[in-house]
CSV table of C-alpha atoms in Angstrom, one decimal:
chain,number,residue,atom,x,y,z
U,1,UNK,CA,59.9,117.2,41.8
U,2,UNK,CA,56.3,118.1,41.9
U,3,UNK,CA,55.1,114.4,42.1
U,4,UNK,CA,57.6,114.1,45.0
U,5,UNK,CA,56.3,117.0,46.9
U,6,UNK,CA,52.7,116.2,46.2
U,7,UNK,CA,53.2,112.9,47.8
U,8,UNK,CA,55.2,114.2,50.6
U,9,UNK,CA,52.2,117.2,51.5
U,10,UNK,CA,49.6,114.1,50.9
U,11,UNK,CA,51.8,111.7,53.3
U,12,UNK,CA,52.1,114.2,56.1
U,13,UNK,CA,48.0,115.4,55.7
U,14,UNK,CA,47.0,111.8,56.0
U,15,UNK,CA,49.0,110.5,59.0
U,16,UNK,CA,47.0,113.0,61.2
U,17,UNK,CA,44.1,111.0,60.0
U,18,UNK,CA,45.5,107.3,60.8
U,19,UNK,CA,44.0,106.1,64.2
U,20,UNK,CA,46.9,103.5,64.6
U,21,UNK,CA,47.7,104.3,67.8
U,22,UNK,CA,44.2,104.5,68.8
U,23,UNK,CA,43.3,101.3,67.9
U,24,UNK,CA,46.3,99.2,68.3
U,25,UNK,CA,46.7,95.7,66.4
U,26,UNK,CA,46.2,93.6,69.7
U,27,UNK,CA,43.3,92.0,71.3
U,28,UNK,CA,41.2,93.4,74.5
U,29,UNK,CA,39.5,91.7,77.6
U,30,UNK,CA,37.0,90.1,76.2
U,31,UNK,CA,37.0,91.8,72.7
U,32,UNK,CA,34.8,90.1,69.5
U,33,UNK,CA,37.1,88.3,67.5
U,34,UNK,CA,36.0,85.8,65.0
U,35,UNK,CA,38.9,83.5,64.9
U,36,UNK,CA,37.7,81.8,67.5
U,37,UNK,CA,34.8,79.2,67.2
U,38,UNK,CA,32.8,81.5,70.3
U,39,UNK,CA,33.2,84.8,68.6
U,40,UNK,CA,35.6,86.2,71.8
U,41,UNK,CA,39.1,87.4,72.3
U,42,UNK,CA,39.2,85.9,75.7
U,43,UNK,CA,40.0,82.2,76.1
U,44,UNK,CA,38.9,79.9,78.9
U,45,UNK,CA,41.6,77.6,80.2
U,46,UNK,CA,41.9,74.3,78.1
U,47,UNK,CA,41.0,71.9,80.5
U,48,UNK,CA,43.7,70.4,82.9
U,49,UNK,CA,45.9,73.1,82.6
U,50,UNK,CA,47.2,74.5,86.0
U,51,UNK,CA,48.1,78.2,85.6
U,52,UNK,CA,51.7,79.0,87.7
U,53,UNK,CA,50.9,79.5,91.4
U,54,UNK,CA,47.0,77.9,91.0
U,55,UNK,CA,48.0,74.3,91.8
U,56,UNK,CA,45.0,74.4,94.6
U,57,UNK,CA,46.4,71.7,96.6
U,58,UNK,CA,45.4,72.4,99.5
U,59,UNK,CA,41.7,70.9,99.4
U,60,UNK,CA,40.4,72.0,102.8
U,61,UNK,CA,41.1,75.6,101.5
U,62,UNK,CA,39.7,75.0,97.5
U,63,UNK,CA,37.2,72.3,98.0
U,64,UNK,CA,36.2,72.6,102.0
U,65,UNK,CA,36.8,68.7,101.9
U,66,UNK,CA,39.3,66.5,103.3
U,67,UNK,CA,39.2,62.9,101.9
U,68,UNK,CA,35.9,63.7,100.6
U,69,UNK,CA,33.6,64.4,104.0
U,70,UNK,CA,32.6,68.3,104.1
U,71,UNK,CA,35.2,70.2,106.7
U,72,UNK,CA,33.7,71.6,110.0
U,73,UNK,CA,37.0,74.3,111.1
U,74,UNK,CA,38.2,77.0,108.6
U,75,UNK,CA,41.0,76.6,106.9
U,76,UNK,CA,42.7,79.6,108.8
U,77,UNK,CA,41.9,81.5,112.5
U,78,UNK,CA,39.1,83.5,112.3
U,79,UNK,CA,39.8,87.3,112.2
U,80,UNK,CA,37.5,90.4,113.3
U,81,UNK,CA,39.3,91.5,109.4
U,82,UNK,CA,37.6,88.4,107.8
U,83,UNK,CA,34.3,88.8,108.9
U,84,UNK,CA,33.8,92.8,108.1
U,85,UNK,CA,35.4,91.5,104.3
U,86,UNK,CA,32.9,88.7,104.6
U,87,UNK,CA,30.1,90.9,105.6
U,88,UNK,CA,30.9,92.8,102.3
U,89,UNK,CA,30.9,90.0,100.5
U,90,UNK,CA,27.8,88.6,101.1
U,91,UNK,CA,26.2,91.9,101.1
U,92,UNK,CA,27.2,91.8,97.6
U,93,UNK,CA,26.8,88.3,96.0
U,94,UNK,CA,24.0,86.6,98.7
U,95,UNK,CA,22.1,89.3,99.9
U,96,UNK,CA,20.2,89.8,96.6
U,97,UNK,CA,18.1,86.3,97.7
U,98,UNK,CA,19.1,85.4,101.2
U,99,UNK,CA,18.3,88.8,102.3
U,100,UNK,CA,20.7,90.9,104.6
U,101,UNK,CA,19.9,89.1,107.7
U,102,UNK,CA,19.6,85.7,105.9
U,103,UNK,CA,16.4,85.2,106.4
U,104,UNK,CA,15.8,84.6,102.5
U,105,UNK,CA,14.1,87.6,101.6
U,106,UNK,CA,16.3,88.7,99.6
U,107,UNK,CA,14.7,91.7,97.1
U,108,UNK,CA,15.3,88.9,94.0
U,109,UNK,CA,12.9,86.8,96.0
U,110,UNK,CA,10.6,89.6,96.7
U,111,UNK,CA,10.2,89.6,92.7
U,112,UNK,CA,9.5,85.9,92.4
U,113,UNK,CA,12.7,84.2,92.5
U,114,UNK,CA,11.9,80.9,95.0
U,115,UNK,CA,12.7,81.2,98.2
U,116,UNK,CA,15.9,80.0,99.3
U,117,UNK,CA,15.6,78.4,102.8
U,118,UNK,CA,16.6,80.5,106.0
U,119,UNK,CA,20.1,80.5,107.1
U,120,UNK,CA,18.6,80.1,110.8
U,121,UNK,CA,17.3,76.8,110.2
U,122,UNK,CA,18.4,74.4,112.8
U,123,UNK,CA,19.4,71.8,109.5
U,124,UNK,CA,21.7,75.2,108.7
U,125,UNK,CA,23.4,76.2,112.0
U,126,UNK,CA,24.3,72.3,112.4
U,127,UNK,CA,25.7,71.9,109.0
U,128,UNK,CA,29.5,71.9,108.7
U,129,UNK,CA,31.2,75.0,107.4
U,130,UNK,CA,32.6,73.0,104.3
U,131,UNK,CA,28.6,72.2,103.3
U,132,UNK,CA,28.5,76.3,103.0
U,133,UNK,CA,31.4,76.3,100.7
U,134,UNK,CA,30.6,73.1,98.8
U,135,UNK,CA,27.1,75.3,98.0
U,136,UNK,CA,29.0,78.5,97.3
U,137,UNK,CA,31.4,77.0,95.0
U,138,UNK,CA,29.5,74.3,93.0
U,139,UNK,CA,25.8,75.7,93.8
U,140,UNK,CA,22.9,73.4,95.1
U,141,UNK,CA,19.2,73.5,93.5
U,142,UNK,CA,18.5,76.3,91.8
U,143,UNK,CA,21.3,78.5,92.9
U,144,UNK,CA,24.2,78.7,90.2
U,145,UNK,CA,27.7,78.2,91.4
U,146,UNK,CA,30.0,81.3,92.5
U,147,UNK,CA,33.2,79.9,92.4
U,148,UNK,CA,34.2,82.1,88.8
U,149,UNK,CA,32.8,85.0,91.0
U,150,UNK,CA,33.9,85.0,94.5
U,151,UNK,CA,37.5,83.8,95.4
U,152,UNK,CA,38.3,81.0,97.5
U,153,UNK,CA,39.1,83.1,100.3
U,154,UNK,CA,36.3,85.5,99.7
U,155,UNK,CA,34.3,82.5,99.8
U,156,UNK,CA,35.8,81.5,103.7
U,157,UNK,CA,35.0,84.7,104.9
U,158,UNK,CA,31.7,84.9,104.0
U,159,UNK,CA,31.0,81.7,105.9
U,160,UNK,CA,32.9,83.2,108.8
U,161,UNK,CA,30.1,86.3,108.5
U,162,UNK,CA,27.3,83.6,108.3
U,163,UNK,CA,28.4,82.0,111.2
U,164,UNK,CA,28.0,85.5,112.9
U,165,UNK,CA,24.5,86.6,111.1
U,166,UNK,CA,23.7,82.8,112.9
U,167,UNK,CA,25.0,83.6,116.5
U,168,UNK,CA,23.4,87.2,115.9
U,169,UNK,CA,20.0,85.5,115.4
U,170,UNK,CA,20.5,83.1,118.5
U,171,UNK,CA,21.5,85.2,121.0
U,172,UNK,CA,20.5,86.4,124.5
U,173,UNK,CA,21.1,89.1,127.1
U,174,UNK,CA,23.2,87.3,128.5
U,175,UNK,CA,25.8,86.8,125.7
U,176,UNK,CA,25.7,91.1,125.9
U,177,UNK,CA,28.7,92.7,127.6
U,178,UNK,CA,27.3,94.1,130.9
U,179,UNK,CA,28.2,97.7,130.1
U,180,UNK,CA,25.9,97.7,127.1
U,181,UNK,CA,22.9,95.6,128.6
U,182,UNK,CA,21.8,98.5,130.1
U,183,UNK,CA,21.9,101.0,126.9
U,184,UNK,CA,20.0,97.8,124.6
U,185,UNK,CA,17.2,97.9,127.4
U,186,UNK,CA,16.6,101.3,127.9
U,187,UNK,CA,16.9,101.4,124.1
U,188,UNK,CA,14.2,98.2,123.7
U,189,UNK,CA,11.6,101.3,125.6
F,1,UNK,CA,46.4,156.6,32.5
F,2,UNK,CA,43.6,154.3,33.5
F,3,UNK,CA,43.3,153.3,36.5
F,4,UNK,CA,44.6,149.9,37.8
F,5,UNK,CA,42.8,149.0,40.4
F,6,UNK,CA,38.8,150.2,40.9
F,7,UNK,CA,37.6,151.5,43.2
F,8,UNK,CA,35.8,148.2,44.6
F,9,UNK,CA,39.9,147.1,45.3
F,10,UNK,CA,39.7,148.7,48.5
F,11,UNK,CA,36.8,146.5,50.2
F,12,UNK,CA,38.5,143.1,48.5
F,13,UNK,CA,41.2,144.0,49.8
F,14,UNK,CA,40.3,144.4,53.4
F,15,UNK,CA,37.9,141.4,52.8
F,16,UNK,CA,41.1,139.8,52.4
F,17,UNK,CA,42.9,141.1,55.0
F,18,UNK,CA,40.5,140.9,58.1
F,19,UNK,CA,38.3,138.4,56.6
F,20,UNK,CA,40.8,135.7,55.8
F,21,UNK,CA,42.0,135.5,59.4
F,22,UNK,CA,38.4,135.9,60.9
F,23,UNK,CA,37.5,133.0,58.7
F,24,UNK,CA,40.7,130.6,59.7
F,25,UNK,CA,39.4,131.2,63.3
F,26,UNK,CA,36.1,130.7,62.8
F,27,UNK,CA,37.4,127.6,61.1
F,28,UNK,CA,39.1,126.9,64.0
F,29,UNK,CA,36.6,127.5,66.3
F,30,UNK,CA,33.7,124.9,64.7
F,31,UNK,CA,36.7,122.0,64.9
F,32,UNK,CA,36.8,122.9,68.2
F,33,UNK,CA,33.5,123.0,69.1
F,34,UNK,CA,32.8,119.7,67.2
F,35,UNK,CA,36.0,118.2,68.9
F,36,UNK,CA,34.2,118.8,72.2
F,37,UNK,CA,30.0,118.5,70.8
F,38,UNK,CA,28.1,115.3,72.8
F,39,UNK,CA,27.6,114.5,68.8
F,40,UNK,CA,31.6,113.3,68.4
F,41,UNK,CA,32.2,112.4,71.7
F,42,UNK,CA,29.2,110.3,72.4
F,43,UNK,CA,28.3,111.8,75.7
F,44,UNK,CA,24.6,111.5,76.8
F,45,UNK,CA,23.9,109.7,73.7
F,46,UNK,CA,22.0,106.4,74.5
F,47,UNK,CA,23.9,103.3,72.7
F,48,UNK,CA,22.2,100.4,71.4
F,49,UNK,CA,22.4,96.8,72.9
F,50,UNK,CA,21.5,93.4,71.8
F,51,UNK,CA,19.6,93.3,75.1
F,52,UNK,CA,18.1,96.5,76.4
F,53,UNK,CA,19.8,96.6,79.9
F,54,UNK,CA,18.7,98.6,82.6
F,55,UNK,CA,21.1,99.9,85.4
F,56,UNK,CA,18.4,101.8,86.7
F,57,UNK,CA,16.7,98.7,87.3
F,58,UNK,CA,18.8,96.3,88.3
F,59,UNK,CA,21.1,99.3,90.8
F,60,UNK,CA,18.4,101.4,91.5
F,61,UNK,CA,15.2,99.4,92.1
F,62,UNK,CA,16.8,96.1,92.8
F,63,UNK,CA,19.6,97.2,95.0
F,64,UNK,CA,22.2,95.0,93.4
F,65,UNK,CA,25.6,96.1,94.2
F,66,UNK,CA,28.4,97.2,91.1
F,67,UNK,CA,30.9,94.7,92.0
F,68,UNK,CA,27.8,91.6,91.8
F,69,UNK,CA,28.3,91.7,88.1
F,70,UNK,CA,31.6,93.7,87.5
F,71,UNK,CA,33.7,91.2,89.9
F,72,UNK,CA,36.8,92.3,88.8
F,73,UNK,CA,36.8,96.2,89.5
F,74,UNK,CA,38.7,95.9,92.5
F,75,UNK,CA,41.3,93.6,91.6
F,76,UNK,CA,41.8,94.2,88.1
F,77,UNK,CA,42.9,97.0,85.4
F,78,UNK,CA,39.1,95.8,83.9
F,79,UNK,CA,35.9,95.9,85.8
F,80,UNK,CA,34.9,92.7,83.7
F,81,UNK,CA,31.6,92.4,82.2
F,82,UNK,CA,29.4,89.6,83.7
F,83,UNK,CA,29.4,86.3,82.0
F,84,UNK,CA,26.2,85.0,80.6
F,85,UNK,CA,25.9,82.7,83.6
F,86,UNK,CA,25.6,85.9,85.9
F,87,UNK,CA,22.6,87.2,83.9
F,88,UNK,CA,21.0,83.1,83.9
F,89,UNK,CA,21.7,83.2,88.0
F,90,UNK,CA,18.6,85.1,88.0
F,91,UNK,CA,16.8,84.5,85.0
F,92,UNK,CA,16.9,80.8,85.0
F,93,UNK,CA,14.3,82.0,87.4
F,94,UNK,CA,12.8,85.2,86.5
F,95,UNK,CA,11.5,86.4,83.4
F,96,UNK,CA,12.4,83.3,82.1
F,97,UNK,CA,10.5,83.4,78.7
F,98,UNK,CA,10.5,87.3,78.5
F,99,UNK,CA,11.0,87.7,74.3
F,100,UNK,CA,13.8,90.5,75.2
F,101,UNK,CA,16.0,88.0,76.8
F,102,UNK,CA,16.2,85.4,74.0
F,103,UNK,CA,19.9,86.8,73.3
F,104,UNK,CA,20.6,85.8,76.9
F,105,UNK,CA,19.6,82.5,76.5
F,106,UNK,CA,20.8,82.0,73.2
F,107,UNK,CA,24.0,83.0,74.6
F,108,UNK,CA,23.9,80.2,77.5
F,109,UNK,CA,22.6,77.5,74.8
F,110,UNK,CA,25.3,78.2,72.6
F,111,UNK,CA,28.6,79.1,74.4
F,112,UNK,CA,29.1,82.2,72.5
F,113,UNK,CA,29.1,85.6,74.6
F,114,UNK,CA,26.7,88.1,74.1
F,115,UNK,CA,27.9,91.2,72.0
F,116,UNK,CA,27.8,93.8,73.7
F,117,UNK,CA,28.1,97.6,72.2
F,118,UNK,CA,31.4,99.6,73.8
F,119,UNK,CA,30.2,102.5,76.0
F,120,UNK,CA,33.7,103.7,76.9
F,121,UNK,CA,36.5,103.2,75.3
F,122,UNK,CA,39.7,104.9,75.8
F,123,UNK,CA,42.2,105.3,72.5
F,124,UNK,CA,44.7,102.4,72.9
F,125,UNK,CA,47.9,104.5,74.2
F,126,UNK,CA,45.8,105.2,77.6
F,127,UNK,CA,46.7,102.5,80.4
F,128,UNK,CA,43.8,102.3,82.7
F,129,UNK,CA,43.7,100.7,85.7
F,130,UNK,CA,40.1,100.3,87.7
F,131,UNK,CA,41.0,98.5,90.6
F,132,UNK,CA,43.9,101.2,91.6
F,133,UNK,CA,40.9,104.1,90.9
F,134,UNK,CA,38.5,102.4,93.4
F,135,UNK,CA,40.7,101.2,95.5
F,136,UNK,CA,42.0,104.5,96.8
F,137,UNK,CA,38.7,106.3,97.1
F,138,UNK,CA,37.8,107.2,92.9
F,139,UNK,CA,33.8,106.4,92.6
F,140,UNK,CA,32.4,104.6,89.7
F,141,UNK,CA,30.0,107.4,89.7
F,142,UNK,CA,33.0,109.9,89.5
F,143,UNK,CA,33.2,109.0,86.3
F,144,UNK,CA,30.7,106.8,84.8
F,145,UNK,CA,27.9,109.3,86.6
F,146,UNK,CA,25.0,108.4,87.9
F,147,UNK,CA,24.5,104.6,86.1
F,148,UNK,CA,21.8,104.0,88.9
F,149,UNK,CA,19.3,106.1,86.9
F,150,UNK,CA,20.2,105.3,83.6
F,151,UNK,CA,17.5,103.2,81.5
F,152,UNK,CA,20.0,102.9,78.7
F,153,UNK,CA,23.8,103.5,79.1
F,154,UNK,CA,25.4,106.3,78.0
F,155,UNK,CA,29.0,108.0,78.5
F,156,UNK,CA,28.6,111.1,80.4
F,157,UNK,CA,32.6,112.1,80.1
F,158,UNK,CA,34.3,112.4,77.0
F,159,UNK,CA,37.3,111.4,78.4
F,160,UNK,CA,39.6,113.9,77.4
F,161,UNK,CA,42.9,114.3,78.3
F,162,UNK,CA,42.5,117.5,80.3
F,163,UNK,CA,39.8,115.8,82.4
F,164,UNK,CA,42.0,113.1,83.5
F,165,UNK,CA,44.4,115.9,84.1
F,166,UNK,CA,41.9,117.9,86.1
F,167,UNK,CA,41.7,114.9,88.8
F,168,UNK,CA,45.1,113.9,88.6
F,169,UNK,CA,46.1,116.8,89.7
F,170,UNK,CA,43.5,117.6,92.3
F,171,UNK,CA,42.7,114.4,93.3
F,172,UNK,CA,41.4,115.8,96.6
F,173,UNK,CA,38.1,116.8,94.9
F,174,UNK,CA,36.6,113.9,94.4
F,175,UNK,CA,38.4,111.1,96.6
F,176,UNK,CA,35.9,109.2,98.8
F,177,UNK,CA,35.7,107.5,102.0
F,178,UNK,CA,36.8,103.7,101.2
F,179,UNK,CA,33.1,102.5,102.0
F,180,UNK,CA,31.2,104.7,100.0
F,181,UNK,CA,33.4,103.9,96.5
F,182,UNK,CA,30.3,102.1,95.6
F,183,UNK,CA,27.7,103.9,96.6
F,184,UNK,CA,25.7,105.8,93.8
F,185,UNK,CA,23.6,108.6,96.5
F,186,UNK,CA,26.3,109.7,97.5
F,187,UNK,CA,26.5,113.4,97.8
F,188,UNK,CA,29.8,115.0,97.8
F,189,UNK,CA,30.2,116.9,101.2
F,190,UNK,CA,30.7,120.5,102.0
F,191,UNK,CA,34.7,120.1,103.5
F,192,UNK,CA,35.3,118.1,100.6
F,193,UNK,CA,38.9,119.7,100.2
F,194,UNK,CA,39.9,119.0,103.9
F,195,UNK,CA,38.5,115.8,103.7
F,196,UNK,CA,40.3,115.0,99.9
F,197,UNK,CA,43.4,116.3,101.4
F,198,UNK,CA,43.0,113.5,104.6
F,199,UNK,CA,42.3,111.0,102.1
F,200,UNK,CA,45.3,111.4,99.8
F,201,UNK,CA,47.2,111.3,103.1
F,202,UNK,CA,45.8,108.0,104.1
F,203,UNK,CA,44.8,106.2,101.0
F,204,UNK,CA,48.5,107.0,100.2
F,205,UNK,CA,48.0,108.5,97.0
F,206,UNK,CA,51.9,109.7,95.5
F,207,UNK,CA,50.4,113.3,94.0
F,208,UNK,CA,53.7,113.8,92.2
F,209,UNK,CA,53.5,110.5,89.9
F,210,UNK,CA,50.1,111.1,89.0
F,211,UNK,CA,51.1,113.5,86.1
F,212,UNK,CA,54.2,112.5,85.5
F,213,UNK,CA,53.7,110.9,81.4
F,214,UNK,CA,54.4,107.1,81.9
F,215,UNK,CA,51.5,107.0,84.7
F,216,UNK,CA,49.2,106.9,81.5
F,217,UNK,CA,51.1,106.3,79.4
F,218,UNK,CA,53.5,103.9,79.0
């Protein structure tokens, strides 16, 4: 009887000291866990496995090719949406080197990262919108590819916002509505 | 007769008396203090990492936006730590033989992740979501504080479950504007409770779920 309540005083006193439910028997995003060769609980995709819903068919929207030549039209209409979330997007990801205004003086190329070249460049305004997403997606020179970073779609509108930082750059008076020529003149004083 | 007791009885007994309660509260009182002391809870305590990574660097003097390395924060329950490849975008580059980024490029050589040490970490029965917390006006800084100025991370919220409580239930006092989520200077304005109480209106945040138990926990 003693034994018995001794063990049942002990059993109670320690299960306020078991951090079970704390730390659960099941594996994290991106947790250590040795029973994998790489030392993590997160496993990349074997290769040619197509997750339900990522088939990717369509290769003007996932490659920004058709039949292997670089696209020149989006994949979808161009909204005023798309290229505010674009905006955001490369102020994010491509700003660091190509600079806000893609010049390509970014702050990471103010600290010695070489220059990329300027998204003004008559080479750059003539090349197809598919050459910007072949670059995003698979990188070219020394930029690293951003395709595990910035979605497919992400990736349109950010073109669609590069196309406007390119119009922005190549503008004149003229293409200003006439109610507002007047308030950038008087401003320009 | 003798007597029984001496006359020293009196003081053990009200030693006993008063002291034995005063000392199950004071007993009470240093668990509870400990329970909350930056020493168990980690807060403001500087971890160490493989690789000695500075926010304040990289967010303050740089300028590089949260979401350039933690991608997933806004569509995700994790923020997602940035794969070695995000570090090597830059410092294939930069710093490219520094001796304090050899674990970087061991990392890239080798295929196997860097281990990083746990800053946060929330007890297993907690279900946290980031990308519902930012994308309805919760700032990182709201909880993680300011990371912008930290040379070294460290925790600045124990995460108790009162604090998550505190929000939940007020969540007009520290919602944000969509566009400044990310923004670390932000400084909180002065109608913050009118402008809270707009924001839980149109970032269509259900006040009466947040405390219900299966929210968190579930």
């Amino acid at each position: 009887m003693k034994l018995l309540v001794t063990a049942l005083v002990l059993s109670v006193i320690s299960t306020g000291c078991r951090k079970g439910m704390v730390n659960q028997q099941y594996l994290k995003p991106l947790a250590e866990e040795e029973f994998f060769k790489d030392g993590s609980a997160s496993r990349p995709i074997p290769p040619h496995t197509v997750a339900r819903s990522h088939l990717n068919e369509d290769a003007h929207f996932f490659e920004g090719k058709i039949d292997g030549r670089l696209v020149t039209t989006f994949p979808a209409p161009v909204t005023r949406e798309m290229i505010a979330h674009g905006r955001e997007g490369f102020d994010i990801y491509c700003a660091v080197c190509h600079g806000r205004t893609g010049a390509g003086d970014g702050m990471i190329v103010q600290r010695g990262f070489p220059p990329p070249p300027s998204l003004h460049e008559e080479r750059l305004r003539q090349a197809p919108v598919g050459h910007f997403f072949d670059v995003i997606t698979n990188g070219y020179g020394i930029m690293y590819p951003y395709a595990s970073r910035v979605t497919a779609a992400d990736r349109w509108a950010i073109i669609a916002y590069i196309r406007a930082l390119q119009l922005s750059q190549h503008s004149t008076l003229d293409d200003v509505e006439p109610a507002e020529r007047e308030h950038l003149q008087t401003a320009e004083k | 007769m003798a007597q029984l007791f001496k006359k020293r009885a009196n003081v053990i007994a009200r030693l006993i008396i008063f002291g034995g309660p005063a000392l199950f509260l004071a007993i009470c009182a240093i668990i509870y203090g400990f329970g909350r002391s930056d020493f168990w809870t980690r807060v403001d305590n500087p971890l160490n990492q493989p690789v000695p990574f500075s926010h304040k660097h990289h967010v303050d003097g740089l300028g590089i936006d949260c979401r350039y390395c933690h991608t997933s924060v806004e569509q995700s329950s994790f923020a997602g730590l940035p794969s070695t490849e995000t570090c090597m975008t830059c410092h294939s580059q930069i710093w490219k033989d520094a001796p304090v980024l050899e674990p970087v490029r061991a990392s890239f050589q080798t295929g196997r992740p860097i281990q990083w040490t746990r800053v946060y970490d929330l007890p297993d029965y907690v279900y946290f979501d980031h990308s519902i917390h930012v994308n309805k006006g919760v700032s990182c800084a709201t909880c993680h504080g300011r990371v912008d100025e930290m040379p070294i991370t460290w925790k600045t919220q124990p995460l108790y479950m009162r604090w998550c409580l505190d929000c939940h239930r007020h969540p007009e006092e520290n919602l944000r504007p969509p566009q400044e989520v990310f923004d670390m200077q932000y400084q909180r304005p002065e109608n913050q409770s009118t402008l809270g109480r707009q924001l839980v209106l149109e970032n269509h945040v259900h006040q009466q779920g947040l405390t219900d138990c299966y929210t968190c926990h579930r």
